[in-house]
Every structure is written in structure tokens, then in C-alpha cells.
Amino acid sequence: MTELSESHDDPFAPHLAALVVLDDRGVVVGWNRRAQELLGHPDTAVIGRPALEVLVDPADLPAVTEAAAKCRRAGGWAGVLTLRHRDGQLVELGLRAHELSRGDRGREWFLAGAPAGDVLEWQRDRAVLDGLYRQCPIGLVIHGPDQRILRVNRAIERFSGVPAADFRGLSTGRMLLADDARKAVDRVRQVMQTGRPLVHSEQFVRLEQDPARERVALVSSFRMEDPSGRVLGVAEMIEDITERHRAQRRLALLDQVGSRIGTTLDVAETARELAEVMVPHLADHASVDLLQAVTRGEEPTRAVAGPVVRLGTCSVGAQQPGPPHPEGHPVEFGPGTPQAGCLAEGRPLLEPVLPPDWVSAAGRQGAQAPDLGAHSLIVVPLAARGLVLGVMTLWRSRRPDAFETDDLTLAQELASRAAVAIDNARRFTQQQQTAFTLQSSLLPRTVPDQSAVEVALRYLPASAGPGLGGDWFDVIPLSGARVALVVGDVVGRGIHAAATMGRLRTAVHTLASLDLEPDEVLSRLDDLVDLLAAEHEAVGERPVGEQVVGATCLYAVYDPVSGRCSVARAGHPPPVVTAPDGQVAVLDLPAGPPLGLGGLPFETRDIELAEGSLLCLYTNGIIGERHIDADVGLTKLCTALARPAGALERTCQAVIDALVPSRPSDDVVLLIARTRMLPPADVASWRLPAEPASAGRARTLISAKLTEWGLEHLAFTTELIASELVTNVCRYAGGPATLRLIREQCLVCEVSDTSHTSPHLRHARTTDEGGRGLFLVAQMAERWGTRYTREGKTVWTEQPLTGTPV
């Protein structure tokens, strides 16, 4: 009886089972009360009678006889037999038979029986319990009230690599690293004290004997109690979810790559984003190195191992040093280094375990590895559209586990996605550089040499907006020592705006050469913009979200002889003037319609500017930033100009510093001109009547003045030019002529009259008596032309002061 289970749930327990004793002949010699309850026979009715005769139905006799034979041969038997109840019903009982030795009295057989249903249920319960400890894939740990381990199942043995018997008697968390052990102890104590179960609590499990291997477990805990409520301990179900956790981490990394990398079309920023995503989720240290050609927006050459620029670095911990070579510095990968091979061949590299001397070993990583005790390495190429753009290097030093093949696969996937974003940024950079090259080629490279004004200017392309703007400026020398100052802004952004700006600037130069009044220049520009718009609409060229063509412009002409400035504007912000005494005023000019509306008039205003005045022209980028009201911006501009910083360049920079942010959202053009006046001694003017003698008078006056100026070597050509021009006035204009000489960078000779008739240069036939005047003028002068005013016209010529006499 000592082999029977002592569990109160065991149906074969002595107080629950039907107990029967048979002698060696099969006669009943013992019968308990439970046997009477199950089979209906009192002990007096069965003791002393053969069991086969009393308890077995004839139909079941063969099965019972076979079981008895097996029991005799084996010394015991267990199974299910059908017995006959006293009332004749058949009862299925689970039976266990054991041999009892009585010494010299022979053998007896002890039988314990219970209803077959109870036996099967108990067997299933025992199978479940046995399965939990032997076959269940989920770990089971039983903690006693003193928080010592009573028992673990084989799943824990497989999970930890430690025999189950070694756990018995250990304190909770004994085999874990300190951080993980503390969490395990706190969890068991909490469940033990509160009785509240914990379900699906994640726990990092790192064993002291294998600290490099990181495992993750899903733990569910509950308190065990007996029927009286006494606490027996805590049971924990532990599921190894290491692979699931890694898969989730990889998916999270992939999601981060999609949401964080490529947020800007900036190559360097994209490289930094990639390095920051890698740490600490996959690596302890990361660097991203791109070929120099890629950083410039160029397409890299195939199978090139350098040179590269380190654009992204990241390391765990604020106090941890990162990989050498700070961001933005060139890096040289020596022959034989993993990075050089990766760049040349486009193949990834996995070094799960690095030897201790790997960093300093010749022909290996050299100076490119962080001196952080790195023990594992991954190098993957950044390749997109068949081109290797650079390389990403990952190290582990703080995290004890080495890189695995799955980590390499993940790094390749992340690098592949990031490479597409980097290549997109590279292409955008290339397009931007092409556009900026186009724009810079369309803008003036230098300020032309002239004596009318001193000029300081700034052109700042937008850095925060998409594409190029269409802002432009110009300083155009005109006849008579005058100068034209132009500032304009084409509506929209991108290549279309830059190309339109170039066409308008060319048109302004052409119109300026005609010496037209500012309002006339704007009127003809307006016609040109209408024509461009019609062309674009005809071929369906309309950038998304942009007006077909539109622009604003301000055109000013300053005359250093008279000090007069003629200004007209087409929807452009008004100029600001600072007087020599520091008084600032915004010029009250008619706004005029923007170019492209068509048919509306423009108006020119003349203003007198004292010598040393500042004339400030600008575009909306100076006063029209999105966070600044235009009136506020104009007030700030006036304030900055009210305190001239001495040198004109310093004044210009002071305005930029005061009004323009570090990353302007719109193109900025600022042009400041300080006016000059030609000395009266360098200008000579005479009024001549419309009569033949005036030509001789002109020669005399010119000879005397050039002798006074020390320009006798120009006397003959200038006298001939003036004589011809005055003769034309007398012959064709019919009114008085005005002769003027100006000495500045060249010698200017002007003859004005009241006629608007245009002179024509022609080649006279040999038989013609006249018609050679303008031809001779064109041959003698370096430049010549005609400009029209409200009072008439002026024919002018220019000769270099260093010219030799003819």
C-alpha cells in the first residue's frame, strides 16, 4: 500500500477506493465498505467465495481470465474491467492489482478499484501535470513562500541551458545578471504579497554564465494557495519570445526608417538620420560615409572606394566617444579594410566576433574603428539604382551579444531604403546646383565700372523654399555718365522662374541701350511678359500652382551731372532714400501694376538726390518674410538705413543682419547705391543757334576746352564729331542745338536738339554730295547712339581718354 498516491484527488487512495483481497485461488478474503457501495455485495455475501463466480458475468469471463494470467506472470496489473453488480448490472471499474507475500502462508492479491470515469479523469489530470513538467514548451517555475525555487520544468532547462535539478533550492533570480535578477525578485514578491496575478510581463533574461546572449521572456505569475488559504508559493509561466521580440524590433526599425529618413532632400541630413536610427536599436555605434561625388550631387563612378566624407555618426550614451573623424570630414579607407572592399564590390560584411587586436591589425580597419572595445562589426553598402553611394558601418561594444545573420539582413534592408532617400537627395542637389548655375549665369557676375554711383549689393537665394526664385538686379551704365539701377522679381519658383528672369534681364539691357524713359521701359517689359505668357499657354507649359508669367520691377536712372533720379515701378516695393544727414524716407512713387497685367500705364517720377545720398532697392525677401508684416519690415529697413555704418559694404551687411533670417524662405536682393556728382569743372555746355556758322563755333569751343583739360590729342576727332552733329541739327532739326562735353572715364560729346527725327547711318554713293556725317562719327567714336527726351533727342559719342590723335 506504500506505492499508492497520497493525493486526496487520487481515486485509488485508500479512503476513496474499493479494496478487495483475494487468495492465491481467487477466493475473496477481504472486502471494504467502498467495494460494497460500488458493487452492492456485503462482505458476508462475497468473503469465502470465488471472485469469478460472484463478480464476473459469464460473457466477460475470457477478458477477466486473461487479465488474471497477466497479473500472475508480472506480479501486478492495472486496467479497466467490467464487473457484475449485485442487481445484475455491469459496472466498469479501473483496477490495480498487486501481489502480497504472506511468507509460508502463500500469496494473496490486493485489488484497488474505482469507477472507470473517475480513473480516466484523474489520469488526464496526471498527464496534464506531467506534461507541464516534461513536454510543455512554456517554462514553469515554482517558487516557495521563502522565494526559493522548488521546481522547474524541462522547458526552463532548454531555455536556460541549465539542468532542472540545479535550480532546486536556489533563491529567485540567482542565475540572472543583477539588473534582471532584481526585476524577477520584485515581481515574485509583488505577486506573493498582493495575490494579484501578472499577465504577459516582458522580462529580459541574461544568465550569469552566458551574459552575451540576450533573451526576452513573457512571464505570467500567480499565487498558489491550499483550500484553507495558506500561501504555498508563486507559479510562473515563462515563454521564450526572443525571436518574436527581435522581429518586432526589426519591424519598428523599418517603420522608423520610413518615417524618419528622407524627411528632407538634403544628403547630409539624410545620412545623419540613418546613423541616429541605427543607435541604440541595432548598434552601439554607427557611421555613414558617402562618396565625395554624392555629396556634391554628382553621380558616382562604379567600383570606386573613395574618397568619402563622413556625414553621419551616432553612439550610445552622452559620454560615449563615437567613431573617429567628425561629421563633414574626409575619410580614407586603406586597402584591405572592410569599407574599401564594400565600396568597391558592393557586398556586405559581417564580423560576429572581432579579435582583441583587430583594431590595430595591419591591413584591417586601422584608424576607422572606434576605440571602444568593439567586439562585433557590420559593414553594408548604400546602393540605389545600381550605384554604390557610400557605406554604413555598425559596431557593438556595450551590448554583449554579437551581430547575427538576421542583424545583417536587417541592416541591408535599412541601408537599401535609406540609399534610395540619399539618392533622391543627391538628384535634388544635382538639379538645384544645375538651377543655381543657370541662375548665376543669368545674373551679373560683377558690378560694371562707372562713376555715377558706388554700389554694394547682396543676393541670397532662398534656403527654406522649394526651387529657385526669380529675383534679379542690374547696374547698367548709360550714355552721358548716367546709370540705370534695376531690381525685379518673377512670380513663382524653379527653372521656369529663373529662365523668365533671364529673358527679362536681357530685355531690360536691350531697352536700356535705347535710353528710354523708365516708364517706357516698363511698358515694353509689360508687353514682353504678355507675349511670354501667351507662348506658355499655347504649349500648355504651366508649372503646378504657379501663375503662367508675372513679375514686378523697379527701374531707376541716375544722372550724376544734374543729380536727378528718374524712377518708375511695376508693382515693386518702393525704394528707400537716406539723405547725407541720415534722414530716411520711403519714396512716394505710383505703385504701377505688376508686369503681365497688360494695358495699364506706368509713371516716372523725378527726384533730386544730393551727393552722398543712399538709394536702396530691394525685393520682397527683405521685408516680406512670412513671420514679418511688410510694413513692419519696411520700418526695420528704414531704421537700419538711418544708421549708416560708414563703408557701404558694412551698411549693406548691417541691413542683411537686421532683417534677413539665417535661412530665408524667399530670395533676397539688396542693392544700395551712394550717389556721386560730377565736378562742374568736368562738364561744359553751350547753346548754339541753328545756323551754318555754329559748326565752326563748336570746333573753337571744343578745342579750347580740351586744351584746358589736357586732352589736346582728342581735339581733332572731337571737333570733327561735333561739327558733323551740329551741322545735322542745322540742316534737319531746324532749331537751336546744345553742345555738351563730359570728362569722366571717357570723353562724352553730346549734341541735343528739339527734333524727334531719328538719325540714320548709311553708306553714301561716290556721286553723293552728303550723307557721310554719321558714318564719319561712327568711325571716329568708340560708341555712339541716340536717346530721346520729352524735349527732343540727344546724339552722343564716347571716346577713350587714352586715345591717340588721328
PDB file of N, CA, C and O in Angstrom, residues 135-169:
ATOM      1  N   GLN A 135       6.843  17.972 -21.099  1.00  0.00           N
ATOM      2  CA  GLN A 135       6.629  18.181 -22.522  1.00  0.00           C
ATOM      3  C   GLN A 135       6.208  19.608 -22.888  1.00  0.00           C
ATOM      4  O   GLN A 135       6.340  20.005 -24.041  1.00  0.00           O
ATOM      5  N   CYS A 136       5.715  20.379 -21.963  1.00  0.00           N
ATOM      6  CA  CYS A 136       5.196  21.719 -22.269  1.00  0.00           C
ATOM      7  C   CYS A 136       6.322  22.621 -22.792  1.00  0.00           C
ATOM      8  O   CYS A 136       7.386  22.712 -22.174  1.00  0.00           O
ATOM      9  N   PRO A 137       6.104  23.321 -23.929  1.00  0.00           N
ATOM     10  CA  PRO A 137       7.149  24.222 -24.450  1.00  0.00           C
ATOM     11  C   PRO A 137       7.256  25.528 -23.667  1.00  0.00           C
ATOM     12  O   PRO A 137       8.191  26.286 -23.872  1.00  0.00           O
ATOM     13  N   ILE A 138       6.295  25.804 -22.799  1.00  0.00           N
ATOM     14  CA  ILE A 138       6.325  27.019 -21.986  1.00  0.00           C
ATOM     15  C   ILE A 138       6.936  26.673 -20.632  1.00  0.00           C
ATOM     16  O   ILE A 138       6.564  25.684 -20.000  1.00  0.00           O
ATOM     17  N   GLY A 139       7.862  27.512 -20.202  1.00  0.00           N
ATOM     18  CA  GLY A 139       8.557  27.248 -18.954  1.00  0.00           C
ATOM     19  C   GLY A 139       7.656  27.386 -17.738  1.00  0.00           C
ATOM     20  O   GLY A 139       6.725  28.191 -17.716  1.00  0.00           O
ATOM     21  N   LEU A 140       7.950  26.597 -16.712  1.00  0.00           N
ATOM     22  CA  LEU A 140       7.210  26.614 -15.451  1.00  0.00           C
ATOM     23  C   LEU A 140       8.213  26.641 -14.301  1.00  0.00           C
ATOM     24  O   LEU A 140       9.104  25.801 -14.223  1.00  0.00           O
ATOM     25  N   VAL A 141       8.051  27.650 -13.443  1.00  0.00           N
ATOM     26  CA  VAL A 141       8.918  27.778 -12.270  1.00  0.00           C
ATOM     27  C   VAL A 141       8.020  27.890 -11.040  1.00  0.00           C
ATOM     28  O   VAL A 141       7.110  28.716 -11.008  1.00  0.00           O
ATOM     29  N   ILE A 142       8.286  27.057 -10.025  1.00  0.00           N
ATOM     30  CA  ILE A 142       7.518  27.071  -8.785  1.00  0.00           C
ATOM     31  C   ILE A 142       8.413  27.648  -7.684  1.00  0.00           C
ATOM     32  O   ILE A 142       9.489  27.121  -7.393  1.00  0.00           O
ATOM     33  N   HIS A 143       7.961  28.782  -7.116  1.00  0.00           N
ATOM     34  CA  HIS A 143       8.698  29.432  -6.031  1.00  0.00           C
ATOM     35  C   HIS A 143       7.992  29.139  -4.709  1.00  0.00           C
ATOM     36  O   HIS A 143       6.751  29.208  -4.619  1.00  0.00           O
ATOM     37  N   GLY A 144       8.768  28.827  -3.681  1.00  0.00           N
ATOM     38  CA  GLY A 144       8.212  28.605  -2.358  1.00  0.00           C
ATOM     39  C   GLY A 144       7.937  29.923  -1.652  1.00  0.00           C
ATOM     40  O   GLY A 144       8.304  31.002  -2.127  1.00  0.00           O
ATOM     41  N   PRO A 145       7.294  29.868  -0.485  1.00  0.00           N
ATOM     42  CA  PRO A 145       6.996  31.096   0.277  1.00  0.00           C
ATOM     43  C   PRO A 145       8.257  31.877   0.651  1.00  0.00           C
ATOM     44  O   PRO A 145       8.194  33.087   0.836  1.00  0.00           O
ATOM     45  N   ASP A 146       9.383  31.184   0.740  1.00  0.00           N
ATOM     46  CA  ASP A 146      10.635  31.867   1.072  1.00  0.00           C
ATOM     47  C   ASP A 146      11.364  32.375  -0.176  1.00  0.00           C
ATOM     48  O   ASP A 146      12.525  32.755  -0.109  1.00  0.00           O
ATOM     49  N   GLN A 147      10.677  32.368  -1.304  1.00  0.00           N
ATOM     50  CA  GLN A 147      11.226  32.812  -2.583  1.00  0.00           C
ATOM     51  C   GLN A 147      12.453  32.003  -2.999  1.00  0.00           C
ATOM     52  O   GLN A 147      13.393  32.527  -3.582  1.00  0.00           O
ATOM     53  N   ARG A 148      12.371  30.734  -2.707  1.00  0.00           N
ATOM     54  CA  ARG A 148      13.358  29.803  -3.251  1.00  0.00           C
ATOM     55  C   ARG A 148      12.655  28.894  -4.248  1.00  0.00           C
ATOM     56  O   ARG A 148      11.470  28.571  -4.105  1.00  0.00           O
ATOM     57  N   ILE A 149      13.398  28.501  -5.263  1.00  0.00           N
ATOM     58  CA  ILE A 149      12.810  27.706  -6.346  1.00  0.00           C
ATOM     59  C   ILE A 149      12.627  26.275  -5.868  1.00  0.00           C
ATOM     60  O   ILE A 149      13.562  25.622  -5.386  1.00  0.00           O
ATOM     61  N   LEU A 150      11.384  25.781  -6.022  1.00  0.00           N
ATOM     62  CA  LEU A 150      11.069  24.411  -5.645  1.00  0.00           C
ATOM     63  C   LEU A 150      11.247  23.458  -6.817  1.00  0.00           C
ATOM     64  O   LEU A 150      11.736  22.346  -6.652  1.00  0.00           O
ATOM     65  N   ARG A 151      10.831  23.919  -7.983  1.00  0.00           N
ATOM     66  CA  ARG A 151      10.908  23.015  -9.129  1.00  0.00           C
ATOM     67  C   ARG A 151      10.771  23.828 -10.417  1.00  0.00           C
ATOM     68  O   ARG A 151      10.084  24.848 -10.442  1.00  0.00           O
ATOM     69  N   VAL A 152      11.410  23.373 -11.473  1.00  0.00           N
ATOM     70  CA  VAL A 152      11.237  23.948 -12.811  1.00  0.00           C
ATOM     71  C   VAL A 152      10.989  22.802 -13.777  1.00  0.00           C
ATOM     72  O   VAL A 152      11.341  21.645 -13.498  1.00  0.00           O
ATOM     73  N   ASN A 153      10.388  23.124 -14.888  1.00  0.00           N
ATOM     74  CA  ASN A 153      10.138  22.073 -15.872  1.00  0.00           C
ATOM     75  C   ASN A 153      11.268  22.021 -16.906  1.00  0.00           C
ATOM     76  O   ASN A 153      12.213  22.806 -16.886  1.00  0.00           O
ATOM     77  N   ARG A 154      11.133  21.082 -17.846  1.00  0.00           N
ATOM     78  CA  ARG A 154      12.206  20.883 -18.809  1.00  0.00           C
ATOM     79  C   ARG A 154      12.320  22.041 -19.798  1.00  0.00           C
ATOM     80  O   ARG A 154      13.385  22.246 -20.381  1.00  0.00           O
ATOM     81  N   ALA A 155      11.229  22.797 -20.025  1.00  0.00           N
ATOM     82  CA  ALA A 155      11.303  23.957 -20.916  1.00  0.00           C
ATOM     83  C   ALA A 155      12.271  24.999 -20.356  1.00  0.00           C
ATOM     84  O   ALA A 155      13.015  25.640 -21.105  1.00  0.00           O
ATOM     85  N   ILE A 156      12.269  25.165 -19.031  1.00  0.00           N
ATOM     86  CA  ILE A 156      13.225  26.092 -18.408  1.00  0.00           C
ATOM     87  C   ILE A 156      14.641  25.569 -18.597  1.00  0.00           C
ATOM     88  O   ILE A 156      15.590  26.339 -18.833  1.00  0.00           O
ATOM     89  N   GLU A 157      14.776  24.262 -18.531  1.00  0.00           N
ATOM     90  CA  GLU A 157      16.089  23.659 -18.758  1.00  0.00           C
ATOM     91  C   GLU A 157      16.581  23.949 -20.168  1.00  0.00           C
ATOM     92  O   GLU A 157      17.748  24.300 -20.382  1.00  0.00           O
ATOM     93  N   ARG A 158      15.674  23.805 -21.149  1.00  0.00           N
ATOM     94  CA  ARG A 158      16.057  24.100 -22.536  1.00  0.00           C
ATOM     95  C   ARG A 158      16.299  25.605 -22.734  1.00  0.00           C
ATOM     96  O   ARG A 158      17.206  26.011 -23.452  1.00  0.00           O
ATOM     97  N   PHE A 159      15.491  26.430 -22.108  1.00  0.00           N
ATOM     98  CA  PHE A 159      15.581  27.883 -22.254  1.00  0.00           C
ATOM     99  C   PHE A 159      16.889  28.426 -21.692  1.00  0.00           C
ATOM    100  O   PHE A 159      17.535  29.291 -22.267  1.00  0.00           O
ATOM    101  N   SER A 160      17.299  27.878 -20.536  1.00  0.00           N
ATOM    102  CA  SER A 160      18.476  28.404 -19.840  1.00  0.00           C
ATOM    103  C   SER A 160      19.748  27.627 -20.120  1.00  0.00           C
ATOM    104  O   SER A 160      20.851  28.153 -19.931  1.00  0.00           O
ATOM    105  N   GLY A 161      19.595  26.374 -20.580  1.00  0.00           N
ATOM    106  CA  GLY A 161      20.771  25.537 -20.752  1.00  0.00           C
ATOM    107  C   GLY A 161      21.313  24.998 -19.446  1.00  0.00           C
ATOM    108  O   GLY A 161      22.416  24.451 -19.410  1.00  0.00           O
ATOM    109  N   VAL A 162      20.545  25.140 -18.361  1.00  0.00           N
ATOM    110  CA  VAL A 162      20.955  24.683 -17.031  1.00  0.00           C
ATOM    111  C   VAL A 162      20.068  23.503 -16.637  1.00  0.00           C
ATOM    112  O   VAL A 162      18.836  23.582 -16.788  1.00  0.00           O
ATOM    113  N   PRO A 163      20.627  22.392 -16.134  1.00  0.00           N
ATOM    114  CA  PRO A 163      19.791  21.248 -15.720  1.00  0.00           C
ATOM    115  C   PRO A 163      18.743  21.669 -14.700  1.00  0.00           C
ATOM    116  O   PRO A 163      19.005  22.502 -13.821  1.00  0.00           O
ATOM    117  N   ALA A 164      17.554  21.055 -14.822  1.00  0.00           N
ATOM    118  CA  ALA A 164      16.453  21.429 -13.939  1.00  0.00           C
ATOM    119  C   ALA A 164      16.807  21.201 -12.474  1.00  0.00           C
ATOM    120  O   ALA A 164      16.401  21.975 -11.597  1.00  0.00           O
ATOM    121  N   ALA A 165      17.550  20.154 -12.194  1.00  0.00           N
ATOM    122  CA  ALA A 165      17.877  19.842 -10.799  1.00  0.00           C
ATOM    123  C   ALA A 165      18.736  20.930 -10.157  1.00  0.00           C
ATOM    124  O   ALA A 165      18.695  21.113  -8.937  1.00  0.00           O
ATOM    125  N   ASP A 166      19.499  21.672 -10.973  1.00  0.00           N
ATOM    126  CA  ASP A 166      20.381  22.703 -10.408  1.00  0.00           C
ATOM    127  C   ASP A 166      19.606  23.904  -9.891  1.00  0.00           C
ATOM    128  O   ASP A 166      20.141  24.723  -9.129  1.00  0.00           O
ATOM    129  N   PHE A 167      18.357  24.050 -10.321  1.00  0.00           N
ATOM    130  CA  PHE A 167      17.561  25.194  -9.872  1.00  0.00           C
ATOM    131  C   PHE A 167      17.000  24.975  -8.467  1.00  0.00           C
ATOM    132  O   PHE A 167      16.705  25.938  -7.766  1.00  0.00           O
ATOM    133  N   ARG A 168      16.821  23.729  -8.094  1.00  0.00           N
ATOM    134  CA  ARG A 168      16.103  23.440  -6.857  1.00  0.00           C
ATOM    135  C   ARG A 168      16.864  24.000  -5.658  1.00  0.00           C
ATOM    136  O   ARG A 168      18.039  23.766  -5.468  1.00  0.00           O
ATOM    137  N   GLY A 169      16.139  24.808  -4.852  1.00  0.00           N
ATOM    138  CA  GLY A 169      16.707  25.395  -3.651  1.00  0.00           C
ATOM    139  C   GLY A 169      17.370  26.743  -3.874  1.00  0.00           C
ATOM    140  O   GLY A 169      17.750  27.411  -2.893  1.00  0.00           O
TER     141      GLY A 169
END
